[in-house]
Short mmCIF file of C-alpha atoms in Angstrom, two decimals:
data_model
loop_
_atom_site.label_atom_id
_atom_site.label_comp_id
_atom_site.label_asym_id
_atom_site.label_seq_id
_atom_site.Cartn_x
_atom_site.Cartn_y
_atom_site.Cartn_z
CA UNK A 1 24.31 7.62 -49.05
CA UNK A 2 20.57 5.30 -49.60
CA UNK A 3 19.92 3.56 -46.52
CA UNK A 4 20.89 -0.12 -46.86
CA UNK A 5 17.63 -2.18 -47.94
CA UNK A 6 16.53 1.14 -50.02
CA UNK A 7 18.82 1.55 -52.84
CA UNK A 8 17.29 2.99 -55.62
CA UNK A 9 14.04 3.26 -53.63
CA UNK A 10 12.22 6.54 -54.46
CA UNK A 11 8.94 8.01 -52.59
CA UNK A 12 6.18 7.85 -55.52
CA UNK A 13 5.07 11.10 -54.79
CA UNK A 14 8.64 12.73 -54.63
CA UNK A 15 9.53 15.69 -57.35
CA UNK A 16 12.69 17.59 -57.51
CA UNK A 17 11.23 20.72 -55.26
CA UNK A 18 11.26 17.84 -52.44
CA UNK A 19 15.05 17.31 -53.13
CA UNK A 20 15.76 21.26 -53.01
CA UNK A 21 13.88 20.64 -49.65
CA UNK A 22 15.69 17.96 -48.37
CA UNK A 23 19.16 19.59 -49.14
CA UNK A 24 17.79 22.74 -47.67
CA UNK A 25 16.82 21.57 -44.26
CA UNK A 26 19.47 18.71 -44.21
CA UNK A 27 21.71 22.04 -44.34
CA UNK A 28 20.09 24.07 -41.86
CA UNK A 29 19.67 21.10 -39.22
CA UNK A 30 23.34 19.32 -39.35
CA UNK A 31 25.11 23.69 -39.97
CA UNK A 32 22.75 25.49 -37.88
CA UNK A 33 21.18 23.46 -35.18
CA UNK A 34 23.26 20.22 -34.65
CA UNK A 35 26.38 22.20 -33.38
CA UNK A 36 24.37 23.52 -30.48
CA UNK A 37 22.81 19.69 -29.62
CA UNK A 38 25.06 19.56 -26.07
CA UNK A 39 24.00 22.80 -25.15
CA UNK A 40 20.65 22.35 -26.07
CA UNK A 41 20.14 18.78 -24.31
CA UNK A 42 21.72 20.87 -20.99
CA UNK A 43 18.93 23.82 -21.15
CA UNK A 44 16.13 21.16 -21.92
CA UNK A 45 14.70 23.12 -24.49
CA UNK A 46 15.39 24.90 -28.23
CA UNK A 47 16.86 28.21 -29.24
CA UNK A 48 13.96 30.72 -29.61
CA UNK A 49 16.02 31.48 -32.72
CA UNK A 50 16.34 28.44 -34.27
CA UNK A 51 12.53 28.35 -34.99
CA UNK A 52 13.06 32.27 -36.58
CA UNK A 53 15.95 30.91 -38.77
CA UNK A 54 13.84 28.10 -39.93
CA UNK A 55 10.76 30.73 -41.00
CA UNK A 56 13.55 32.94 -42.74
CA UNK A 57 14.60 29.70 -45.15
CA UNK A 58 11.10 29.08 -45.79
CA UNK A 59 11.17 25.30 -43.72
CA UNK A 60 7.69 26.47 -41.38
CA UNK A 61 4.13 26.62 -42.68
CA UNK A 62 4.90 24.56 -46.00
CA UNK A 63 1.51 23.47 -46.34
CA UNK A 64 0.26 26.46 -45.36
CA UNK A 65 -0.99 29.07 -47.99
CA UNK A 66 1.47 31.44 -49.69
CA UNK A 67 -1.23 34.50 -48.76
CA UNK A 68 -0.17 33.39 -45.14
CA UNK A 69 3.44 33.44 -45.68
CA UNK A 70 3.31 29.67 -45.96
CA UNK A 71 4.68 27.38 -48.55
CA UNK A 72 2.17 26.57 -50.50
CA UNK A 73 2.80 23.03 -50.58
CA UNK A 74 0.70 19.94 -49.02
CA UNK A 75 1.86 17.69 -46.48
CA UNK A 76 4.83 16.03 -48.62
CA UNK A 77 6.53 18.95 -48.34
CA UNK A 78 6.10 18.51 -44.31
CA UNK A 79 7.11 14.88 -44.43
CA UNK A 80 9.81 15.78 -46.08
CA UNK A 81 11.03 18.35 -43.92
CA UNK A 82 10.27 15.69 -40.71
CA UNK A 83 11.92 12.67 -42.54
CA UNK A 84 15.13 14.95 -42.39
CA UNK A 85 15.24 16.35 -39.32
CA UNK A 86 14.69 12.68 -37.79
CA UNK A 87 17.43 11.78 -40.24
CA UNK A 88 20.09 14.15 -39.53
CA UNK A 89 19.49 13.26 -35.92
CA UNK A 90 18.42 16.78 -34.42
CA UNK A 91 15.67 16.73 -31.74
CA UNK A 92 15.28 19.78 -30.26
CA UNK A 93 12.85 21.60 -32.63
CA UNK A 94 9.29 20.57 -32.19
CA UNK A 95 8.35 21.32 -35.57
CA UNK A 96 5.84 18.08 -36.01
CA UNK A 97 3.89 20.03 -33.54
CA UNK A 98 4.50 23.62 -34.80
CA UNK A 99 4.06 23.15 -38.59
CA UNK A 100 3.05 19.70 -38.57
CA UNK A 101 -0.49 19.86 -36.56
CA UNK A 102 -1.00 23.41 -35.24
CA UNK A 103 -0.66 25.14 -38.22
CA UNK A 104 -3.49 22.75 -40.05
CA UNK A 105 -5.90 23.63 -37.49
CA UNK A 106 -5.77 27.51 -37.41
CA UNK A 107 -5.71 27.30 -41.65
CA UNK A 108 -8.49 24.70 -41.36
CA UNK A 109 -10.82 25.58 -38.82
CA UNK A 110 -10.25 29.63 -38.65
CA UNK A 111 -11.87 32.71 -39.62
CA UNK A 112 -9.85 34.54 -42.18
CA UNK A 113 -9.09 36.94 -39.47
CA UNK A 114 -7.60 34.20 -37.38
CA UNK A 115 -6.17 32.93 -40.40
CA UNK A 116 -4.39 36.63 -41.03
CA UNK A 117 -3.65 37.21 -37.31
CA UNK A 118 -1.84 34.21 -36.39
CA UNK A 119 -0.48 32.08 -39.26
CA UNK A 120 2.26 34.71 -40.51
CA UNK A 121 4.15 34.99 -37.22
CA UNK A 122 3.82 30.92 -36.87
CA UNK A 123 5.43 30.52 -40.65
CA UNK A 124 8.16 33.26 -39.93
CA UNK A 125 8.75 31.26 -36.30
CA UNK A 126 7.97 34.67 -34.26
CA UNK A 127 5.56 32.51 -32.76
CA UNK A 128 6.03 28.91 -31.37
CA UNK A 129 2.69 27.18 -31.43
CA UNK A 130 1.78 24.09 -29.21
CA UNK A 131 -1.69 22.01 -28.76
CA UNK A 132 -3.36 21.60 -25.15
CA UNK A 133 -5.59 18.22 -25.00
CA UNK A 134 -3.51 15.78 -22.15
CA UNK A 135 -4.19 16.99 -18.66
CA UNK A 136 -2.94 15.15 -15.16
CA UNK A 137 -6.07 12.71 -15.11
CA UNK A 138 -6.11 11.69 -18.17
CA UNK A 139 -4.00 11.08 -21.43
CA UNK A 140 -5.76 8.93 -25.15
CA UNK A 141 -9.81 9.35 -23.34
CA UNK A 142 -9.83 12.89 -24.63
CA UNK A 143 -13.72 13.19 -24.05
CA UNK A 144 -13.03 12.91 -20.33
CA UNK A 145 -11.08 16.25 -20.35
CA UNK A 146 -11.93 18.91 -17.33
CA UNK A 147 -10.17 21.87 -18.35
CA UNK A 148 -13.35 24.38 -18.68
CA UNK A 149 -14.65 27.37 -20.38
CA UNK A 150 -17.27 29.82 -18.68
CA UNK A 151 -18.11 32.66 -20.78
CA UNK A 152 -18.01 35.71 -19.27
CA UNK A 153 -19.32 38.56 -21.46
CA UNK A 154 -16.58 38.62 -25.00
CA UNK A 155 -14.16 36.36 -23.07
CA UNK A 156 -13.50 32.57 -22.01
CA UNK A 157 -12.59 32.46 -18.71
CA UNK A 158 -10.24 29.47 -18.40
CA UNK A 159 -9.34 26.94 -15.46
CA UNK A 160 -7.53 23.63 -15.46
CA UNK A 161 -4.53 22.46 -16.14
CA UNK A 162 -2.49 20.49 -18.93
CA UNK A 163 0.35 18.07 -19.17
CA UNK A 164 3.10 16.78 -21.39
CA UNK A 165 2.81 19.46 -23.43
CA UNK A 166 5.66 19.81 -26.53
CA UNK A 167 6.99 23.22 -26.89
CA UNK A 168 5.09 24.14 -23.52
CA UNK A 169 8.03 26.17 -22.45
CA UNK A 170 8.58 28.64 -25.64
CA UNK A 171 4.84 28.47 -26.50
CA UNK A 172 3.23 31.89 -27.38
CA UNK A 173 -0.08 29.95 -29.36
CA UNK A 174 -1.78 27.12 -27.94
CA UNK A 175 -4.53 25.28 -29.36
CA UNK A 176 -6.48 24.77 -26.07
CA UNK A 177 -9.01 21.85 -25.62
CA UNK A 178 -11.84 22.90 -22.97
CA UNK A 179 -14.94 21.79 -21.90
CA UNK A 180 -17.26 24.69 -22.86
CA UNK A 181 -20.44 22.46 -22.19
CA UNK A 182 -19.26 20.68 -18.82
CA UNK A 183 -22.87 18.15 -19.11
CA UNK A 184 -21.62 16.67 -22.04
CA UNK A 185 -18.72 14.58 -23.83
CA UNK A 186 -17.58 15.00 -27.14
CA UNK A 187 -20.45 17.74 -28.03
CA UNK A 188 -18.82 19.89 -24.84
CA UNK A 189 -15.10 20.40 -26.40
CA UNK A 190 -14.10 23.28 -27.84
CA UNK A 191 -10.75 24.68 -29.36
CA UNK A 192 -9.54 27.82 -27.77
CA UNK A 193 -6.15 29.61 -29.44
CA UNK A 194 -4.66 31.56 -26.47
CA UNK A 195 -2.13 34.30 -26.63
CA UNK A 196 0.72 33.70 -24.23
CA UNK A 197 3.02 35.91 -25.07
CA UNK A 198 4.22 37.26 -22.12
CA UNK A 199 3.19 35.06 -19.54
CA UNK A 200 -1.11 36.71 -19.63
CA UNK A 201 -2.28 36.99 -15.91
CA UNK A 202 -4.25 33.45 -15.47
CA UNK A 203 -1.49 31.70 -17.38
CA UNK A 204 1.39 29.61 -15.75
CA UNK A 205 4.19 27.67 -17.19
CA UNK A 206 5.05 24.46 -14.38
CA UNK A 207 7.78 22.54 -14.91
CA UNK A 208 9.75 21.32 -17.51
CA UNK A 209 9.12 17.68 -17.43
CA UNK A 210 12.35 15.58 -17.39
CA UNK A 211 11.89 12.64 -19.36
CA UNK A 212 14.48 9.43 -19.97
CA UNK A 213 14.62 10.95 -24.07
CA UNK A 214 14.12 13.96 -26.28
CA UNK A 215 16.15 15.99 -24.05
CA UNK A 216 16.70 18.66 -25.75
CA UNK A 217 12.77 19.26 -26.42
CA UNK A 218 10.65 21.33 -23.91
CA UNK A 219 7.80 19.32 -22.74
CA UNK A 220 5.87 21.19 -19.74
CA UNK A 221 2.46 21.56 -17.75
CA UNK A 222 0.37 24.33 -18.16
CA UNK A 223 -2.10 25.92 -15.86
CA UNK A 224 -5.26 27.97 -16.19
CA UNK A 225 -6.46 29.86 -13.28
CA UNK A 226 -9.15 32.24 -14.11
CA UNK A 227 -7.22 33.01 -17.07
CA UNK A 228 -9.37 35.23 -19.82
CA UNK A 229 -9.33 34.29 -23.06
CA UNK A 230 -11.43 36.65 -25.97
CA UNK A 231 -14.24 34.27 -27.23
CA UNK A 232 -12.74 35.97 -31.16
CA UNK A 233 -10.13 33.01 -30.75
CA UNK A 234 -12.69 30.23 -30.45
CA UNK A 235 -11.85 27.88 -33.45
CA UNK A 236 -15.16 27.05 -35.50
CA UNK A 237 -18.02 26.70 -33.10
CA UNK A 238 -18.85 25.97 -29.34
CA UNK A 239 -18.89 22.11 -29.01
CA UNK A 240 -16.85 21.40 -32.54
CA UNK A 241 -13.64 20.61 -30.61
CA UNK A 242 -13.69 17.18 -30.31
CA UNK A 243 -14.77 16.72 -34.47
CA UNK A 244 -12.15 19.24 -35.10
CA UNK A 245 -9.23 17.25 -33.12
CA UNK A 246 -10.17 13.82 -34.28
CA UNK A 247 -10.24 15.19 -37.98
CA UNK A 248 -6.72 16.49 -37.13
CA UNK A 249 -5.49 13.21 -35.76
CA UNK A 250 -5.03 11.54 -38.89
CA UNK A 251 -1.97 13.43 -39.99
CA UNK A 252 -0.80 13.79 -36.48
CA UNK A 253 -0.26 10.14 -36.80
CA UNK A 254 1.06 10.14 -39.81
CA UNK A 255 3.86 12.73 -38.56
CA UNK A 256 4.69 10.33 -35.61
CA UNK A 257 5.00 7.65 -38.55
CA UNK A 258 7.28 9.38 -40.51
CA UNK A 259 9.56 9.86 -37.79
CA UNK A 260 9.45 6.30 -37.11
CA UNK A 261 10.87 5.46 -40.50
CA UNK A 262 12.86 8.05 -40.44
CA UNK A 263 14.35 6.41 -37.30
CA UNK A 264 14.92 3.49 -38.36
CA UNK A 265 16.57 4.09 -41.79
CA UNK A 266 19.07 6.01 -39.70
CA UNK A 267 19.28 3.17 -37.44
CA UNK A 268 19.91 0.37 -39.98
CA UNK A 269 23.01 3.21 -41.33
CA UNK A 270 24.38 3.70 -38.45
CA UNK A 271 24.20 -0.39 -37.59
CA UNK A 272 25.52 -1.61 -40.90
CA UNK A 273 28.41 0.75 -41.40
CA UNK A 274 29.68 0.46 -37.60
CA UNK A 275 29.22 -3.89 -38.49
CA UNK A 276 31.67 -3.60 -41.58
CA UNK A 277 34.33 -1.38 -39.19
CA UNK A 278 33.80 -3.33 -35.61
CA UNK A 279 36.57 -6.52 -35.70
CA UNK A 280 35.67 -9.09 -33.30
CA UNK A 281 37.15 -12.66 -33.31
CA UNK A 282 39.17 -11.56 -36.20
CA UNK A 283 36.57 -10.52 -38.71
CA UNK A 284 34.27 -7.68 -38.94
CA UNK A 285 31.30 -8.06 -37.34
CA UNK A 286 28.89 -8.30 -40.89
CA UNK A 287 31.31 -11.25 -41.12
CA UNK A 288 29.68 -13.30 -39.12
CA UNK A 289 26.26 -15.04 -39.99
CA UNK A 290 24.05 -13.46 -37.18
CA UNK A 291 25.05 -9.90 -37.69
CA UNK A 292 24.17 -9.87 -41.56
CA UNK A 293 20.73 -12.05 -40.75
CA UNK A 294 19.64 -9.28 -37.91
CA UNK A 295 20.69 -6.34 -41.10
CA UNK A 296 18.77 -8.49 -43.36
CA UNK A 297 15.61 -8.80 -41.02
CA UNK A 298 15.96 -4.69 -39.80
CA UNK A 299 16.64 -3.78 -43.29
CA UNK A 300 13.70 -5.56 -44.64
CA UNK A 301 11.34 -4.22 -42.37
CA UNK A 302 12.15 -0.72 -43.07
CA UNK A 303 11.86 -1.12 -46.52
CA UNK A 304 7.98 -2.73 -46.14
CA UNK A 305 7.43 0.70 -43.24
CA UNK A 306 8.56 2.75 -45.81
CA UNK A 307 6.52 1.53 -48.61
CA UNK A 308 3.66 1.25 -46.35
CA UNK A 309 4.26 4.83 -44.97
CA UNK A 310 4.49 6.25 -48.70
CA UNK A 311 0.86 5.08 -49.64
CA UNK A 312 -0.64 6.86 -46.03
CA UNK A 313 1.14 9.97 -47.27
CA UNK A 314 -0.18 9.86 -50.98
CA UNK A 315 -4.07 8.57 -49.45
CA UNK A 316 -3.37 11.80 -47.14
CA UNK A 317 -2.29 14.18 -50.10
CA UNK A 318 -5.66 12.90 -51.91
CA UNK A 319 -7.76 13.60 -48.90
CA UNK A 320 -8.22 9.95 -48.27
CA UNK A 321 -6.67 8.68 -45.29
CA UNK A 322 -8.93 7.21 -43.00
CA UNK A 323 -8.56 7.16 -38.86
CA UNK A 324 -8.13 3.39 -39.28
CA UNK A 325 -5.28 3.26 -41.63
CA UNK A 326 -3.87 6.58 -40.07
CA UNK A 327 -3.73 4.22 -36.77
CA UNK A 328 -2.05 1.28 -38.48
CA UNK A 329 0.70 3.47 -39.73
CA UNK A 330 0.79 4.99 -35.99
CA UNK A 331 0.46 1.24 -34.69
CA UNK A 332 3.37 -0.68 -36.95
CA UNK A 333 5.73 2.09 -37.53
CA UNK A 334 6.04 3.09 -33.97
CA UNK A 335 6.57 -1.02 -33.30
CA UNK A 336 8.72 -1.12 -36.00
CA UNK A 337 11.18 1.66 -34.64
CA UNK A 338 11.30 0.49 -31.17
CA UNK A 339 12.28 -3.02 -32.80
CA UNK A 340 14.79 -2.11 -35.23
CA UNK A 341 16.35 0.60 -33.28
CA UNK A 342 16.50 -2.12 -30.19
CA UNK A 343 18.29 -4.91 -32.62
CA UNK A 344 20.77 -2.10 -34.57
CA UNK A 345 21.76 -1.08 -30.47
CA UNK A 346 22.70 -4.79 -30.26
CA UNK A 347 25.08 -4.97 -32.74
CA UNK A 348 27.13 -2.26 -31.19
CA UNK A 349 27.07 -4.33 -28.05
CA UNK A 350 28.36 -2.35 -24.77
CA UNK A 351 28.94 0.91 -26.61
CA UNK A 352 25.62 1.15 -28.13
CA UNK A 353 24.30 1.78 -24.08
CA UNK A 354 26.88 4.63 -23.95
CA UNK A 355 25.84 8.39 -24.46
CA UNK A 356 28.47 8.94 -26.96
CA UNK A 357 27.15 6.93 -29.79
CA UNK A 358 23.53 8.21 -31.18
CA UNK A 359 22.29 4.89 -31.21
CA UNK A 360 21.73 5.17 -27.20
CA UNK A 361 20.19 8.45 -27.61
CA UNK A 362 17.86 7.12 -30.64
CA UNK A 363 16.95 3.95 -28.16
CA UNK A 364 15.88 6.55 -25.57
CA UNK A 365 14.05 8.59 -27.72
CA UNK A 366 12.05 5.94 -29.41
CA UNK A 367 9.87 5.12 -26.88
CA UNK A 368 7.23 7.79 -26.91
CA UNK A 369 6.38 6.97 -30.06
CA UNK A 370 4.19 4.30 -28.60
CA UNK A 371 2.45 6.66 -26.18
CA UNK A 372 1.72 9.88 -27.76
CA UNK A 373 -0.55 10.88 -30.38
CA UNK A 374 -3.21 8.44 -28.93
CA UNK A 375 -1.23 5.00 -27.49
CA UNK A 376 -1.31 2.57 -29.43
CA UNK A 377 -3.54 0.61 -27.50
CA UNK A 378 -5.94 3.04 -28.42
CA UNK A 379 -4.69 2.43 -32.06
CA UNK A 380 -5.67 -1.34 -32.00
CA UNK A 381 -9.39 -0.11 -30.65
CA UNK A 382 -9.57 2.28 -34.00
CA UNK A 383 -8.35 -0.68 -35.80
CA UNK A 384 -10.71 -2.67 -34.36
CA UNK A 385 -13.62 -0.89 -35.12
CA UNK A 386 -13.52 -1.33 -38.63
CA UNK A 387 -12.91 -4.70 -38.49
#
């Protein structure tokens, strides 16, 4: 069923592999993962299996070379598999993070050793991967990081600590941010990948953060305490970290956006069909005036996110999506989710702030999109700049 406001509205860049997709991981999500959502929410974190079941039907690593085990696709294929997963309402996979940005940096920035080593298990979901900037002191400054890196002979040794970190709990890859030059800023960062299978001495999962949304996805802090890392699994070169990430944050904005308009499409469904089904003073509610102008405002501006959304992906596909544009979509789509998902809550009045209908848990969960992936204060500064 097209979300109300985008009949007949197709990506430009969609083919008929992206429908196969779409069917495929609508499938696996709403079959596979969605039955489990009340246990999951309860343990605070996914089924280990869930990301293996994923790498069997081919949904990890689409973008990622087919030498690799990946896809073979580019990053439509990933928006597609995001769009649905935000769609069919499933939250506890953190596979934005997993395929979505940790992936790109091992196939962009590694050796083809690294490449060989670590992408396979990450495609197949033996491996959960993660990526270690935020730390305790500090959040969107990333320059201002004090996680360090001595070397000591062939190893890193490691000591610091981060926070807020998705898939921190099941992590066995991280894509660590240090300071390997401690007298500078940017030109200091570097991009460790660190093993943690296992629970390495030096390495210490802290506590799974509780947070008022996502539930059912493991967010945690990590700590580093003389922990050795081989200086083989430095990505690129000493002091190309902070290049490397801000390269990479493009399309980790871009997966946030997707989300977001993902979100709201579901929220403008779930709005309109439960206003032509709720009665109140003897009509349904899209028969009265206000309810079909807030459908008509919501609806329009996920139709104008979408479009907008659709040219950031095809810039993206053609290597062209700058960091300002990548931080308008990050900006207004993350805005526009909060709004519309806030106004399609309204309109199921007192049981829209009740657990039981996924418009309270969508309301909940919307609100990080404003904070993470740089806030998007930071986003109007980017903006800014260009301006």
């Amino acid at each position: 069923m097209p979300t109300p406001g985008l009949d007949g509205y197709v990506e430009p860049w969609r083919k008929p592999e992206h429908d196969d997709l779409a069917e495929l991981a609508r499938t696996f999500f709403t079959k596979e993962v969605l039955p489990h959502a009340a246990r999951l929410e309860q343990q605070g974190h996914p089924d280990r299996e869930h990301y293996r079941r994923a790498g069997e039907l081919g949904l990890l690593g689409l973008s990622i070379p087919e030498e690799y085990g990946g896809g073979g696709g580019d990053f439509t294929h990933e928006a597609t598999l995001l769009h649905e997963q935000t769609l069919a309402g499933e939250g506890s996979l953190g596979i934005a993070v997993h395929s979505g940005i940790v992936t790109g940096y091992i196939n962009d920035y590694g050796s083809a050793e690294q490449k060989r080593r670590w992408l396979p298990g990450l495609v197949s979901g033996e491996l959960v991967g993660a990526i270690g900037m935020t730390e305790p002191d500090g959040g969107s400054d990333v320059q201002a990081i004090r996680t360090r890196a001595t070397r000591d002979g062939d190893d890193y040794v490691v000591n610091g600590s981060k926070t807020f970190i998705t898939n921190g709990i099941l992590a066995d890859l991280l894509v660590l941010a240090v300071k390997t030059d401690t007298s500078a800023r940017a030109h200091g960062i570097s991009l460790l990948v660190c093993e943690l299978t296992g629970d390495p001495a030096g390495f210490r999962r802290g506590r799974k953060i509780e947070k008022i949304g996502l539930h059912a996805n493991d967010t945690a802090e990590l700590f580093f305490d003389d922990f050795r890392v081989p200086a083989a699994n430095l990505l690129g070169t000493e002091g190309s970290g902070f290049i490397q990430m801000m390269q990479q944050l493009p399309q980790e904005r871009l997966v946030i956006g997707v989300g977001a308009v993902a979100a709201m499409q579901r929220a403008v469904e779930l709005a309109t069909a439960y206003a032509k089904e709720r009665v109140a003073f003897g009509k349904p509610l899209i028969g009265h005036q206000n309810t079909r102008m807030v459908l008509a405002e919501v609806a329009t501006r996920t139709r104008v996110s979408r479009a907008f959304l659709d040219d950031c992906i095809q810039r993206h596909a053609r290597g062209e999506l700058d960091v300002a544009t990548a931080a308008m979509a990050k900006l207004y789509l993350t805005e526009g989710q909060c709004e519309v998902v806030d106004r399609c809550l309204q309109i199921f009045g007192g049981y829209g702030y009740t657990t039981e209908y996924p418009i309270a848990k969508m309301y909940a969960d919307a609100r990080v999109q404003k904070i993470y992936g740089g806030t998007n204060e930071i986003m109007k500064e980017l903006i800014s700049r260009v301006l």
